[in-house]
Structures are given as C-alpha cells and as structure tokens.
PDB file of C-alpha atoms in Angstrom:
ATOM      1  CA  UNK G 513     -48.284 -23.666  60.706  1.00  0.00           C
ATOM      2  CA  UNK G 514     -46.421 -20.558  61.874  1.00  0.00           C
ATOM      3  CA  UNK G 515     -43.130 -22.201  61.006  1.00  0.00           C
ATOM      4  CA  UNK G 516     -44.314 -22.965  57.479  1.00  0.00           C
ATOM      5  CA  UNK G 517     -45.498 -19.341  57.002  1.00  0.00           C
ATOM      6  CA  UNK G 518     -42.121 -17.992  58.127  1.00  0.00           C
ATOM      7  CA  UNK G 519     -40.370 -20.399  55.788  1.00  0.00           C
ATOM      8  CA  UNK G 520     -42.510 -19.219  52.851  1.00  0.00           C
ATOM      9  CA  UNK G 521     -41.842 -15.567  53.741  1.00  0.00           C
ATOM     10  CA  UNK G 522     -38.104 -16.282  53.895  1.00  0.00           C
ATOM     11  CA  UNK G 523     -38.164 -17.979  50.490  1.00  0.00           C
ATOM     12  CA  UNK G 524     -40.125 -15.064  48.988  1.00  0.00           C
ATOM     13  CA  UNK G 525     -37.657 -12.559  50.440  1.00  0.00           C
ATOM     14  CA  UNK G 526     -34.724 -14.541  49.052  1.00  0.00           C
ATOM     15  CA  UNK G 527     -36.378 -14.795  45.625  1.00  0.00           C
ATOM     16  CA  UNK G 528     -37.039 -11.048  45.553  1.00  0.00           C
ATOM     17  CA  UNK G 529     -33.404 -10.324  46.443  1.00  0.00           C
ATOM     18  CA  UNK G 530     -32.162 -12.654  43.691  1.00  0.00           C
ATOM     19  CA  UNK G 531     -34.530 -11.030  41.167  1.00  0.00           C
ATOM     20  CA  UNK G 532     -33.399  -7.548  42.170  1.00  0.00           C
ATOM     21  CA  UNK G 533     -29.744  -8.542  41.914  1.00  0.00           C
ATOM     22  CA  UNK G 534     -30.349 -10.052  38.468  1.00  0.00           C
ATOM     23  CA  UNK G 535     -32.078  -6.899  37.239  1.00  0.00           C
ATOM     24  CA  UNK G 536     -29.269  -4.724  38.593  1.00  0.00           C
ATOM     25  CA  UNK G 537     -26.625  -6.878  36.915  1.00  0.00           C
ATOM     26  CA  UNK G 538     -28.517  -6.687  33.591  1.00  0.00           C
ATOM     27  CA  UNK G 539     -28.791  -2.913  33.841  1.00  0.00           C
ATOM     28  CA  UNK G 540     -25.101  -2.664  34.702  1.00  0.00           C
ATOM     29  CA  UNK G 541     -24.160  -4.886  31.729  1.00  0.00           C
ATOM     30  CA  UNK G 542     -26.283  -2.764  29.373  1.00  0.00           C
ATOM     31  CA  UNK G 543     -24.642   0.382  30.713  1.00  0.00           C
ATOM     32  CA  UNK G 544     -21.156  -1.072  30.230  1.00  0.00           C
ATOM     33  CA  UNK G 545     -22.040  -2.138  26.664  1.00  0.00           C
ATOM     34  CA  UNK G 546     -23.220   1.370  25.824  1.00  0.00           C
ATOM     35  CA  UNK G 547     -20.036   2.858  27.232  1.00  0.00           C
ATOM     36  CA  UNK G 548     -17.764   0.419  25.361  1.00  0.00           C
ATOM     37  CA  UNK G 549     -19.241   1.191  21.918  1.00  0.00           C
ATOM     38  CA  UNK G 550     -18.940   4.931  22.260  1.00  0.00           C
ATOM     39  CA  UNK G 551     -16.287   6.255  19.826  1.00  0.00           C
ATOM     40  CA  UNK G 552     -13.163   7.757  21.333  1.00  0.00           C
ATOM     41  CA  UNK G 553     -11.498  10.698  19.642  1.00  0.00           C
ATOM     42  CA  UNK G 554      -7.940   9.662  18.789  1.00  0.00           C
ATOM     43  CA  UNK G 555      -6.922  12.810  16.948  1.00  0.00           C
ATOM     44  CA  UNK G 556      -4.155  15.035  18.257  1.00  0.00           C
ATOM     45  CA  UNK G 557      -6.039  18.118  17.062  1.00  0.00           C
ATOM     46  CA  UNK G 558      -8.624  20.160  18.901  1.00  0.00           C
ATOM     47  CA  UNK G 559     -12.140  19.982  17.345  1.00  0.00           C
ATOM     48  CA  UNK G 560     -11.800  23.600  16.227  1.00  0.00           C
ATOM     49  CA  UNK G 561      -9.125  22.580  13.678  1.00  0.00           C
ATOM     50  CA  UNK G 562     -10.418  22.259  10.090  1.00  0.00           C
ATOM     51  CA  UNK G 563      -9.320  19.893   7.323  1.00  0.00           C
ATOM     52  CA  UNK G 564      -6.656  21.118   4.878  1.00  0.00           C
ATOM     53  CA  UNK G 565      -7.309  21.829   1.183  1.00  0.00           C
ATOM     54  CA  UNK G 566      -5.306  19.516  -1.074  1.00  0.00           C
ATOM     55  CA  UNK G 567      -6.719  20.344  -4.507  1.00  0.00           C
ATOM     56  CA  UNK G 568      -4.391  22.796  -6.285  1.00  0.00           C
ATOM     57  CA  UNK G 569      -7.204  24.241  -8.392  1.00  0.00           C
ATOM     58  CA  UNK G 570      -9.123  25.160  -5.245  1.00  0.00           C
ATOM     59  CA  UNK G 571      -6.017  26.717  -3.744  1.00  0.00           C
ATOM     60  CA  UNK G 572      -5.455  28.866  -6.828  1.00  0.00           C
ATOM     61  CA  UNK G 573      -8.983  30.279  -6.647  1.00  0.00           C
ATOM     62  CA  UNK G 574      -8.433  31.526  -3.101  1.00  0.00           C
ATOM     63  CA  UNK G 575     -10.656  31.380  -0.038  1.00  0.00           C
ATOM     64  CA  UNK G 576     -14.157  32.835   0.190  1.00  0.00           C
ATOM     65  CA  UNK G 577     -14.658  35.766   2.585  1.00  0.00           C
ATOM     66  CA  UNK G 578     -16.784  33.615   4.904  1.00  0.00           C
ATOM     67  CA  UNK G 579     -14.512  30.540   4.764  1.00  0.00           C
ATOM     68  CA  UNK G 580     -13.635  29.165   8.206  1.00  0.00           C
ATOM     69  CA  UNK G 581     -10.026  28.662   7.134  1.00  0.00           C
ATOM     70  CA  UNK G 582      -9.461  32.413   7.286  1.00  0.00           C
ATOM     71  CA  UNK G 583      -9.724  32.525  11.089  1.00  0.00           C
ATOM     72  CA  UNK G 584      -9.498  28.869  12.218  1.00  0.00           C
ATOM     73  CA  UNK G 585      -6.347  26.702  12.575  1.00  0.00           C
ATOM     74  CA  UNK G 586      -5.816  24.055   9.879  1.00  0.00           C
ATOM     75  CA  UNK G 587      -4.625  20.471  10.324  1.00  0.00           C
ATOM     76  CA  UNK G 588      -1.292  19.505   8.808  1.00  0.00           C
ATOM     77  CA  UNK G 589      -1.651  17.254   5.718  1.00  0.00           C
ATOM     78  CA  UNK G 590      -0.420  13.698   6.151  1.00  0.00           C
ATOM     79  CA  UNK G 591       2.132  12.033   3.903  1.00  0.00           C
ATOM     80  CA  UNK G 592      -0.370  10.024   1.867  1.00  0.00           C
ATOM     81  CA  UNK G 593      -2.409  13.117   0.936  1.00  0.00           C
ATOM     82  CA  UNK G 594       0.507  15.486   0.511  1.00  0.00           C
ATOM     83  CA  UNK G 595       0.503  17.845  -2.455  1.00  0.00           C
ATOM     84  CA  UNK G 596       4.056  16.700  -3.182  1.00  0.00           C
ATOM     85  CA  UNK G 597       4.140  15.003  -6.621  1.00  0.00           C
ATOM     86  CA  UNK G 598       6.533  12.347  -5.296  1.00  0.00           C
ATOM     87  CA  UNK G 599       4.468  10.944  -2.422  1.00  0.00           C
ATOM     88  CA  UNK G 600       0.934  11.719  -3.593  1.00  0.00           C
ATOM     89  CA  UNK G 601       0.825   8.641  -5.823  1.00  0.00           C
ATOM     90  CA  UNK G 602      -0.341   5.551  -3.858  1.00  0.00           C
ATOM     91  CA  UNK G 603       1.900   3.137  -5.823  1.00  0.00           C
ATOM     92  CA  UNK G 604       5.028   5.173  -5.082  1.00  0.00           C
ATOM     93  CA  UNK G 605       4.016   5.411  -1.423  1.00  0.00           C
ATOM     94  CA  UNK G 606       3.484   1.633  -1.266  1.00  0.00           C
ATOM     95  CA  UNK G 607       6.860   0.964  -2.902  1.00  0.00           C
ATOM     96  CA  UNK G 608       8.524   3.345  -0.435  1.00  0.00           C
ATOM     97  CA  UNK G 609       6.994   1.552   2.544  1.00  0.00           C
ATOM     98  CA  UNK G 610       7.974  -1.885   1.217  1.00  0.00           C
ATOM     99  CA  UNK G 611      11.592  -0.854   0.698  1.00  0.00           C
ATOM    100  CA  UNK G 612      11.910   0.744   4.142  1.00  0.00           C
ATOM    101  CA  UNK G 613      14.015  -0.978   6.813  1.00  0.00           C
ATOM    102  CA  UNK G 614      14.008  -0.300  10.566  1.00  0.00           C
ATOM    103  CA  UNK G 615      11.616   2.634  10.129  1.00  0.00           C
ATOM    104  CA  UNK G 616      14.220   4.755   8.290  1.00  0.00           C
ATOM    105  CA  UNK G 617      11.716   6.303   5.902  1.00  0.00           C
ATOM    106  CA  UNK G 618      13.648   9.492   5.219  1.00  0.00           C
ATOM    107  CA  UNK G 619      16.526   7.464   3.784  1.00  0.00           C
ATOM    108  CA  UNK G 620      14.135   5.572   1.487  1.00  0.00           C
ATOM    109  CA  UNK G 621      12.570   8.842   0.329  1.00  0.00           C
ATOM    110  CA  UNK G 622      16.000  10.100  -0.634  1.00  0.00           C
ATOM    111  CA  UNK G 623      16.598   6.880  -2.578  1.00  0.00           C
ATOM    112  CA  UNK G 624      13.292   7.369  -4.417  1.00  0.00           C
ATOM    113  CA  UNK G 625      14.182  10.953  -5.307  1.00  0.00           C
ATOM    114  CA  UNK G 626      17.529   9.872  -6.740  1.00  0.00           C
ATOM    115  CA  UNK G 627      15.833   6.961  -8.533  1.00  0.00           C
ATOM    116  CA  UNK G 628      13.536   9.300 -10.454  1.00  0.00           C
ATOM    117  CA  UNK G 629      16.462  11.594 -11.196  1.00  0.00           C
ATOM    118  CA  UNK G 630      18.447   8.671 -12.644  1.00  0.00           C
ATOM    119  CA  UNK G 631      15.506   7.510 -14.757  1.00  0.00           C
ATOM    120  CA  UNK G 632      15.045  11.041 -16.059  1.00  0.00           C
ATOM    121  CA  UNK G 633      18.732  11.443 -16.920  1.00  0.00           C
ATOM    122  CA  UNK G 634      18.867   8.056 -18.678  1.00  0.00           C
ATOM    123  CA  UNK G 635      15.849   8.815 -20.869  1.00  0.00           C
ATOM    124  CA  UNK G 636      16.901  12.393 -21.646  1.00  0.00           C
ATOM    125  CA  UNK G 637      20.301  11.092 -22.729  1.00  0.00           C
ATOM    126  CA  UNK G 638      18.600   8.636 -25.107  1.00  0.00           C
ATOM    127  CA  UNK G 639      16.347  11.439 -26.346  1.00  0.00           C
ATOM    128  CA  UNK G 640      19.305  13.688 -27.131  1.00  0.00           C
ATOM    129  CA  UNK G 641      21.135  10.893 -28.960  1.00  0.00           C
ATOM    130  CA  UNK G 642      18.095  10.065 -31.126  1.00  0.00           C
ATOM    131  CA  UNK G 643      18.540  11.178 -34.727  1.00  0.00           C
ATOM    132  CA  UNK G 644      14.954  11.209 -36.037  1.00  0.00           C
ATOM    133  CA  UNK G 645      11.696  12.590 -34.735  1.00  0.00           C
ATOM    134  CA  UNK G 646      10.092   9.138 -34.798  1.00  0.00           C
ATOM    135  CA  UNK G 647      12.750   7.787 -32.423  1.00  0.00           C
ATOM    136  CA  UNK G 648      12.318  10.753 -30.094  1.00  0.00           C
ATOM    137  CA  UNK G 649       8.543  10.255 -30.040  1.00  0.00           C
ATOM    138  CA  UNK G 650       9.000   6.645 -28.856  1.00  0.00           C
ATOM    139  CA  UNK G 651      11.182   7.622 -25.875  1.00  0.00           C
ATOM    140  CA  UNK G 652       9.291   8.156 -22.614  1.00  0.00           C
ATOM    141  CA  UNK G 653      10.946  10.819 -20.445  1.00  0.00           C
ATOM    142  CA  UNK G 654       8.480  10.852 -17.537  1.00  0.00           C
ATOM    143  CA  UNK G 655      10.069   8.762 -14.726  1.00  0.00           C
ATOM    144  CA  UNK G 656       6.725   8.191 -12.966  1.00  0.00           C
ATOM    145  CA  UNK G 657       5.251   6.641 -16.128  1.00  0.00           C
ATOM    146  CA  UNK G 658       8.340   4.437 -16.517  1.00  0.00           C
ATOM    147  CA  UNK G 659       8.097   3.315 -12.886  1.00  0.00           C
ATOM    148  CA  UNK G 660       4.405   2.444 -13.128  1.00  0.00           C
ATOM    149  CA  UNK G 661       4.815   0.602 -16.418  1.00  0.00           C
ATOM    150  CA  UNK G 662       7.770  -1.365 -15.049  1.00  0.00           C
ATOM    151  CA  UNK G 663       5.719  -2.463 -12.027  1.00  0.00           C
ATOM    152  CA  UNK G 664       2.770  -3.278 -14.305  1.00  0.00           C
ATOM    153  CA  UNK G 665       4.953  -5.501 -16.503  1.00  0.00           C
ATOM    154  CA  UNK G 666       6.104  -7.481 -13.445  1.00  0.00           C
ATOM    155  CA  UNK G 667       2.593  -8.235 -12.149  1.00  0.00           C
ATOM    156  CA  UNK G 668       1.750 -11.964 -12.373  1.00  0.00           C
ATOM    157  CA  UNK G 669      -1.665 -12.981 -13.633  1.00  0.00           C
ATOM    158  CA  UNK G 670      -1.607 -16.381 -11.909  1.00  0.00           C
ATOM    159  CA  UNK G 671      -0.140 -17.725  -8.683  1.00  0.00           C
ATOM    160  CA  UNK G 672       0.252 -21.215  -7.216  1.00  0.00           C
ATOM    161  CA  UNK G 673      -1.411 -22.260  -3.969  1.00  0.00           C
ATOM    162  CA  UNK G 674      -1.100 -25.505  -1.977  1.00  0.00           C
ATOM    163  CA  UNK G 675      -4.253 -27.643  -1.741  1.00  0.00           C
ATOM    164  CA  UNK G 676      -4.373 -30.974   0.124  1.00  0.00           C
ATOM    165  CA  UNK G 677      -6.819 -33.601  -1.176  1.00  0.00           C
ATOM    166  CA  UNK G 678      -6.884 -37.150   0.156  1.00  0.00           C
ATOM    167  CA  UNK G 679      -3.560 -36.706   1.915  1.00  0.00           C
ATOM    168  CA  UNK G 680      -1.844 -35.524  -1.278  1.00  0.00           C
ATOM    169  CA  UNK G 681      -0.651 -31.924  -1.695  1.00  0.00           C
ATOM    170  CA  UNK G 682      -1.264 -30.318  -5.093  1.00  0.00           C
ATOM    171  CA  UNK G 683       0.079 -27.064  -6.494  1.00  0.00           C
ATOM    172  CA  UNK G 684      -3.065 -25.432  -7.845  1.00  0.00           C
ATOM    173  CA  UNK G 685      -2.939 -22.338 -10.089  1.00  0.00           C
ATOM    174  CA  UNK G 686      -5.272 -19.516  -9.021  1.00  0.00           C
ATOM    175  CA  UNK G 687      -5.967 -16.012 -10.282  1.00  0.00           C
ATOM    176  CA  UNK G 688      -3.965 -13.373  -8.436  1.00  0.00           C
ATOM    177  CA  UNK G 689      -5.842 -10.522  -6.769  1.00  0.00           C
ATOM    178  CA  UNK G 690      -4.848  -6.975  -7.765  1.00  0.00           C
ATOM    179  CA  UNK G 691      -3.243  -6.275  -4.383  1.00  0.00           C
ATOM    180  CA  UNK G 692      -1.335  -9.551  -4.543  1.00  0.00           C
ATOM    181  CA  UNK G 693      -0.159  -8.747  -8.076  1.00  0.00           C
ATOM    182  CA  UNK G 694       1.190  -5.364  -6.995  1.00  0.00           C
ATOM    183  CA  UNK G 695       2.831  -6.822  -3.889  1.00  0.00           C
ATOM    184  CA  UNK G 696       4.613  -9.586  -5.811  1.00  0.00           C
ATOM    185  CA  UNK G 697       5.809  -7.205  -8.549  1.00  0.00           C
ATOM    186  CA  UNK G 698       7.282  -4.702  -6.092  1.00  0.00           C
ATOM    187  CA  UNK G 699       8.771  -7.449  -3.931  1.00  0.00           C
ATOM    188  CA  UNK G 700      10.524  -9.047  -6.904  1.00  0.00           C
ATOM    189  CA  UNK G 701      11.968  -5.715  -8.056  1.00  0.00           C
ATOM    190  CA  UNK G 702      13.321  -4.902  -4.570  1.00  0.00           C
ATOM    191  CA  UNK G 703      14.757  -8.407  -4.047  1.00  0.00           C
ATOM    192  CA  UNK G 704      16.398  -8.341  -7.485  1.00  0.00           C
ATOM    193  CA  UNK G 705      18.135  -5.077  -6.584  1.00  0.00           C
ATOM    194  CA  UNK G 706      19.311  -6.342  -3.194  1.00  0.00           C
ATOM    195  CA  UNK G 707      20.844  -9.440  -4.806  1.00  0.00           C
ATOM    196  CA  UNK G 708      23.154  -7.271  -6.931  1.00  0.00           C
ATOM    197  CA  UNK G 709      26.569  -5.918  -5.925  1.00  0.00           C
ATOM    198  CA  UNK G 710      26.306  -4.183  -2.565  1.00  0.00           C
ATOM    199  CA  UNK G 711      28.859  -1.487  -3.434  1.00  0.00           C
ATOM    200  CA  UNK G 712      26.520  -0.083  -6.121  1.00  0.00           C
ATOM    201  CA  UNK G 713      24.059   2.523  -4.737  1.00  0.00           C
ATOM    202  CA  UNK G 714      20.513   1.270  -4.296  1.00  0.00           C
ATOM    203  CA  UNK G 715      19.033   4.049  -6.452  1.00  0.00           C
ATOM    204  CA  UNK G 716      21.259   3.031  -9.367  1.00  0.00           C
ATOM    205  CA  UNK G 717      20.331  -0.641  -9.062  1.00  0.00           C
ATOM    206  CA  UNK G 718      16.645   0.291  -8.888  1.00  0.00           C
ATOM    207  CA  UNK G 719      16.980   2.438 -12.005  1.00  0.00           C
ATOM    208  CA  UNK G 720      18.536  -0.439 -13.948  1.00  0.00           C
ATOM    209  CA  UNK G 721      15.967  -2.976 -12.745  1.00  0.00           C
ATOM    210  CA  UNK G 722      12.971  -0.726 -13.464  1.00  0.00           C
ATOM    211  CA  UNK G 723      14.294   0.116 -16.924  1.00  0.00           C
ATOM    212  CA  UNK G 724      14.691  -3.622 -17.609  1.00  0.00           C
ATOM    213  CA  UNK G 725      11.150  -4.243 -16.355  1.00  0.00           C
ATOM    214  CA  UNK G 726       9.910  -1.368 -18.523  1.00  0.00           C
ATOM    215  CA  UNK G 727      11.423  -3.177 -21.521  1.00  0.00           C
ATOM    216  CA  UNK G 728      10.090  -6.610 -20.349  1.00  0.00           C
ATOM    217  CA  UNK G 729      13.547  -7.813 -19.331  1.00  0.00           C
ATOM    218  CA  UNK G 730      15.429  -8.410 -16.097  1.00  0.00           C
ATOM    219  CA  UNK G 731      15.247 -10.754 -13.127  1.00  0.00           C
ATOM    220  CA  UNK G 732      11.808  -9.650 -11.912  1.00  0.00           C
ATOM    221  CA  UNK G 733      10.293 -10.403 -15.334  1.00  0.00           C
ATOM    222  CA  UNK G 734      11.955 -13.824 -15.349  1.00  0.00           C
ATOM    223  CA  UNK G 735      10.450 -14.620 -11.935  1.00  0.00           C
ATOM    224  CA  UNK G 736       6.996 -13.734 -13.249  1.00  0.00           C
ATOM    225  CA  UNK G 737       7.516 -15.952 -16.291  1.00  0.00           C
ATOM    226  CA  UNK G 738       8.707 -18.799 -14.055  1.00  0.00           C
ATOM    227  CA  UNK G 739       5.514 -18.547 -11.971  1.00  0.00           C
ATOM    228  CA  UNK G 740       3.444 -18.643 -15.141  1.00  0.00           C
ATOM    229  CA  UNK G 741       5.317 -21.744 -16.363  1.00  0.00           C
ATOM    230  CA  UNK G 742       4.632 -23.508 -13.050  1.00  0.00           C
ATOM    231  CA  UNK G 743       0.945 -22.613 -13.329  1.00  0.00           C
ATOM    232  CA  UNK G 744       0.877 -23.914 -16.895  1.00  0.00           C
ATOM    233  CA  UNK G 745       2.462 -27.227 -15.884  1.00  0.00           C
ATOM    234  CA  UNK G 746      -0.099 -27.655 -13.057  1.00  0.00           C
ATOM    235  CA  UNK G 747      -3.196 -26.551 -14.952  1.00  0.00           C
ATOM    236  CA  UNK G 748      -4.620 -30.106 -14.708  1.00  0.00           C
ATOM    237  CA  UNK G 749      -5.273 -29.403 -11.003  1.00  0.00           C
ATOM    238  CA  UNK G 750      -7.075 -26.105 -11.580  1.00  0.00           C
ATOM    239  CA  UNK G 751     -10.435 -27.722 -10.748  1.00  0.00           C
ATOM    240  CA  UNK G 752      -9.257 -28.328  -7.150  1.00  0.00           C
ATOM    241  CA  UNK G 753      -9.240 -24.677  -6.136  1.00  0.00           C
TER     242      UNK G 753
END
C-alpha cells in the first residue's frame, strides 16, 4: 500500500512538472511572437528630423512662425520625390531604372538629359522651318509630352500566354495589365535602340526611336503590331484563359 502511494505521488509530481514546463514554453513562445512583430526603425534619421516640403506652392508661401521646420533638421528628399522636373515623373524614373546597367545610374541620368535636349532641338527646328501658323500649332515642342506619347503608342493591349490543356500547349491571348503594358513598351524601345549601330550615342538612338514611336512608326511599334497579329490568329483559344 505504501509503495502504491509513493508511486502515485511520483506520478503526480512528474505530471505537475510537465504541466509547468508546458506553461512556461507557451509563455515563452507568446513573448517571442510579440517581440518578432514589433516594428524596427530602419531610417537613417533621428526621430527629431521632420519630412521635407515638396510642393512648390507651399514653399513659395513660406513657413509659419510656429512651424517645426524653422528650428528642426529636415530629411533630404529622395530621388522619386525630388522637385527636379526630370526625375519627379514616375514614368521617366521607371524608364531610367530599366535602362540602367551595373548600377551606373548617373550615366543613365546624363543620357536622359541629353535625350530630352535632342527631342527639344528636333522639334524646335521643325517649328522654325514651318511656314504657316497651322503647321506650327501641330508641332509639339515639349519633350516630356513626346516621350510619354511615344511610350503610350508602344503599349500592347493584348499579350499571349501559354496554357496546357490535355497535354497540348495553346497560345492564348489575354488582356495586358497596365504595368505589363508599360514594361513591354519601355523594354521594346530600349532593345530597339541597343540593336542599332553601337558607334551612335545612346541618347541619339533613343531620340530617333521615341520620335518614330510618337509618329506610330519604328521597330517598337512593329513589335506591338506583331503581338496583336499573333493574338488575332489565336483568338479561337481565348476561352481557355
């Protein structure tokens, strides 16, 4: 009888130790989970730094007497929110990043500056050679507008995807997403320029290609039309998407 009582006491003691260990492990796991989800500040700035003002209209008005920016340090604006007219536009920034090689972004920025200069010079030359006011009114001299319209003209509406049904692969036309349209248009323009003569400066080749795209001509436009022809020839499989 005494042996059985000691055995029961030993089992109860073991069970209590196991229960206590389980509770401790659960508490420790909850504590670790709380620690892991806490946000970590990854900014290089001290919390006393304030955000910069980007809006030019606000800058022209001046700061209020009780504005914190009068006596607090201000963070430096990043490239994508810069007040520079060249890199403020998201499409120009995206095109710059796509054309960059080996992280040499400063070189690509210089190419973009010269590209807009070439577009401006080409259109101003046409404007000065125009003889009537109606011809001058039709000539666009803003290089940013020409660039955006050229990219817009190269955007494909449809793309082809591979779908396998019953062991047979079909080329199925699908609607292109806006991001995919922009990516394909910019990629085709850059590849068309790189396929040209290497001795010609990149900014000059880009100016020619974008002017052709602006007028619905050039290699990038032909690639878009080829994709559309493939989609048209495979429209019978559109129900498989």
